[in-house]
PDB file of C-alpha atoms in Angstrom:
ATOM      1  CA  UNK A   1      98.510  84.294  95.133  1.00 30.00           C
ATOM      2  CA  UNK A   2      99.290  81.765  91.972  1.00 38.00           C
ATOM      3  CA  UNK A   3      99.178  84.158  88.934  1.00 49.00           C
ATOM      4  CA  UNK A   4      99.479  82.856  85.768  1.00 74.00           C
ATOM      5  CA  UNK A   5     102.382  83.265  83.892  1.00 92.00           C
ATOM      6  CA  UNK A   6     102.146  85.417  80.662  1.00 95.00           C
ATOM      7  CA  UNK A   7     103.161  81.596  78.892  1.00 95.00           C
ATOM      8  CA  UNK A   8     100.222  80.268  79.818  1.00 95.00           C
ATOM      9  CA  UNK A   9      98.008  82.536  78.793  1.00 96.00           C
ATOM     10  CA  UNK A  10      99.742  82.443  75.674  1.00 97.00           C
ATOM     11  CA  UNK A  11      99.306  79.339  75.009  1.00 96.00           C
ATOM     12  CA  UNK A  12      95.771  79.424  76.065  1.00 96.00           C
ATOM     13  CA  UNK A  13      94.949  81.686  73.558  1.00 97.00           C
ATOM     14  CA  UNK A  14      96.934  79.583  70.870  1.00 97.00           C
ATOM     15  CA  UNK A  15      99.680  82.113  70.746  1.00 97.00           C
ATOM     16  CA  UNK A  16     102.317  79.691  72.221  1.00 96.00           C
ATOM     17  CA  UNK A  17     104.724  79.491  68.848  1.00 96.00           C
ATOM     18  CA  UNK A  18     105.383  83.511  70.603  1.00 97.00           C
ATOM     19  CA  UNK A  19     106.320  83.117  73.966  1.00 95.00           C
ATOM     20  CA  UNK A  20     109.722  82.854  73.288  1.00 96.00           C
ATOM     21  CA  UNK A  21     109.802  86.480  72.718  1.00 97.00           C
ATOM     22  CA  UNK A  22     108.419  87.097  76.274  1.00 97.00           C
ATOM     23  CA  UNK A  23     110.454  85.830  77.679  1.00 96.00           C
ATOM     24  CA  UNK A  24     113.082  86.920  75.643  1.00 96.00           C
ATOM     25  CA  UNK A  25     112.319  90.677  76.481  1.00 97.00           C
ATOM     26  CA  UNK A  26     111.660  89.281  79.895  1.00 96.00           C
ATOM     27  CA  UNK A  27     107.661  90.652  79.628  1.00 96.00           C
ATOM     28  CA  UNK A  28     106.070  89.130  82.548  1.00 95.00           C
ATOM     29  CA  UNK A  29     102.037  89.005  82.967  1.00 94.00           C
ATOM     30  CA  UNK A  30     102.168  92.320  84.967  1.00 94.00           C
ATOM     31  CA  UNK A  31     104.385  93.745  82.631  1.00 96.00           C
ATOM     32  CA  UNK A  32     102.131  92.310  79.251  1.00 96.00           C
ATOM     33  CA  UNK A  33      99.094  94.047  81.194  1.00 95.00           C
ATOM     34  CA  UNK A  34     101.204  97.816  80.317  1.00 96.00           C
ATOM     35  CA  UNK A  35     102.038  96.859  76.418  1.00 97.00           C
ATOM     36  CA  UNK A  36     100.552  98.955  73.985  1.00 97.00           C
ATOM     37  CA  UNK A  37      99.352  97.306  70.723  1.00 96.00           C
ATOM     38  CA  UNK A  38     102.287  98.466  68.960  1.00 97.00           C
ATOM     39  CA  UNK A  39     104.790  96.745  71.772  1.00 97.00           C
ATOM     40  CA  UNK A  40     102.444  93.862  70.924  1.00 98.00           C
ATOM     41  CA  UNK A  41     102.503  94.167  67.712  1.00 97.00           C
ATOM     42  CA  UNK A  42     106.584  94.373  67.877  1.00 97.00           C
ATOM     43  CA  UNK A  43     106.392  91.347  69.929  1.00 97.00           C
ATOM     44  CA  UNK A  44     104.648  89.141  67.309  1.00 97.00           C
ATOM     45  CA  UNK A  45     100.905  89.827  68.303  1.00 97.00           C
ATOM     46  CA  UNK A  46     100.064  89.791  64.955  1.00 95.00           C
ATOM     47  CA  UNK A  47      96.006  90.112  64.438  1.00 97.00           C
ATOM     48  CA  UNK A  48      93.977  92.656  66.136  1.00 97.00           C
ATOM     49  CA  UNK A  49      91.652  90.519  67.059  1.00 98.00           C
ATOM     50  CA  UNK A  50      94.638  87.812  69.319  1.00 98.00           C
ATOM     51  CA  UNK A  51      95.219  91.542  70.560  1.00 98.00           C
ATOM     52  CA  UNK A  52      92.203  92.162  71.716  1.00 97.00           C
ATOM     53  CA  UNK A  53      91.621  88.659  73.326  1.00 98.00           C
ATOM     54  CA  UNK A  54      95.076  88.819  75.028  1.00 97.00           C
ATOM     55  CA  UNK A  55      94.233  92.010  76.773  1.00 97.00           C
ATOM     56  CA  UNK A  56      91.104  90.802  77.457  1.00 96.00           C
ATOM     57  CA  UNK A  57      92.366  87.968  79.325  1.00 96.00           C
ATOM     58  CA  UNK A  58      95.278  89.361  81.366  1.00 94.00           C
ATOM     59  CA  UNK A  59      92.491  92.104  82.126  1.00 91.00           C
ATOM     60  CA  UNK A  60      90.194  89.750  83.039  1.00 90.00           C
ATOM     61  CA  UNK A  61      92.963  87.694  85.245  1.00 78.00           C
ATOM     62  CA  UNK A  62      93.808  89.925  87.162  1.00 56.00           C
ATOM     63  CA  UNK A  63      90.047  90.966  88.041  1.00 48.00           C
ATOM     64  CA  UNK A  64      90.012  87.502  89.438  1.00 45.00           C
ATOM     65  CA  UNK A  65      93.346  87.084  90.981  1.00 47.00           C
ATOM     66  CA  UNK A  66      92.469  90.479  93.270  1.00 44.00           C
ATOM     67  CA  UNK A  67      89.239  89.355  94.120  1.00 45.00           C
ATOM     68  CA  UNK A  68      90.175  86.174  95.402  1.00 45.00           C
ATOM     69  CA  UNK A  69      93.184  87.728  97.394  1.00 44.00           C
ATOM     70  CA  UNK A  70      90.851  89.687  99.605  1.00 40.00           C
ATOM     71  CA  UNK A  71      88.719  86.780  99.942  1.00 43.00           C
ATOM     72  CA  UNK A  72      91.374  84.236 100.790  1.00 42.00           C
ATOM     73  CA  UNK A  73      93.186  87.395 103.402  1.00 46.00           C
ATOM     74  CA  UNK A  74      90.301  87.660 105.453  1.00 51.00           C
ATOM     75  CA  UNK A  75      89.794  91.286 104.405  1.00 45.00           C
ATOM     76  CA  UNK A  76      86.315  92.995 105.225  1.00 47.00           C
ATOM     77  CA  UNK A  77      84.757  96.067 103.907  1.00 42.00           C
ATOM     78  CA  UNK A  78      82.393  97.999 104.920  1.00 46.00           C
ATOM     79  CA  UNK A  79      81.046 101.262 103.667  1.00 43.00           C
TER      80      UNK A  79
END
């Protein structure tokens, strides 16, 4: 699976002048999924709303990333 790194999406969301400090407290993008908005905050999130849009992506990466792990697996459900 080819998750993105937590630089990326940084950068994606025009937050790339931060991701020094990532990687400084070695935050990784499973790790920047568990940050609270103070830890983001602390981390130079500054704005609520580059808060809200950052959790909204890693949120809505991994959504996607598991989805296309069962697909690309072979996995079949059936209830």
């Amino acid at each position: 699976m080819a998750d993105k790194s937590i630089q990326a999406v940084l950068f994606e969301l025009g937050l790339g002048t931060i991701s020094q400090r990532f990687i400084e407290h070695k935050i990784t993008f499973d790790l920047a999924k568990k940050l609270s908005d103070e830890e983001l905050r602390a981390l130079g999130v500054g704005t609520i709303g580059d808060r809200i849009r950052l959790k909204e992506k890693l949120n809505s990466q991994h959504r996607t990333c598991a989805c296309g792990a069962f697909k690309s697996s072979g996995f079949r459900f059936y209830f």
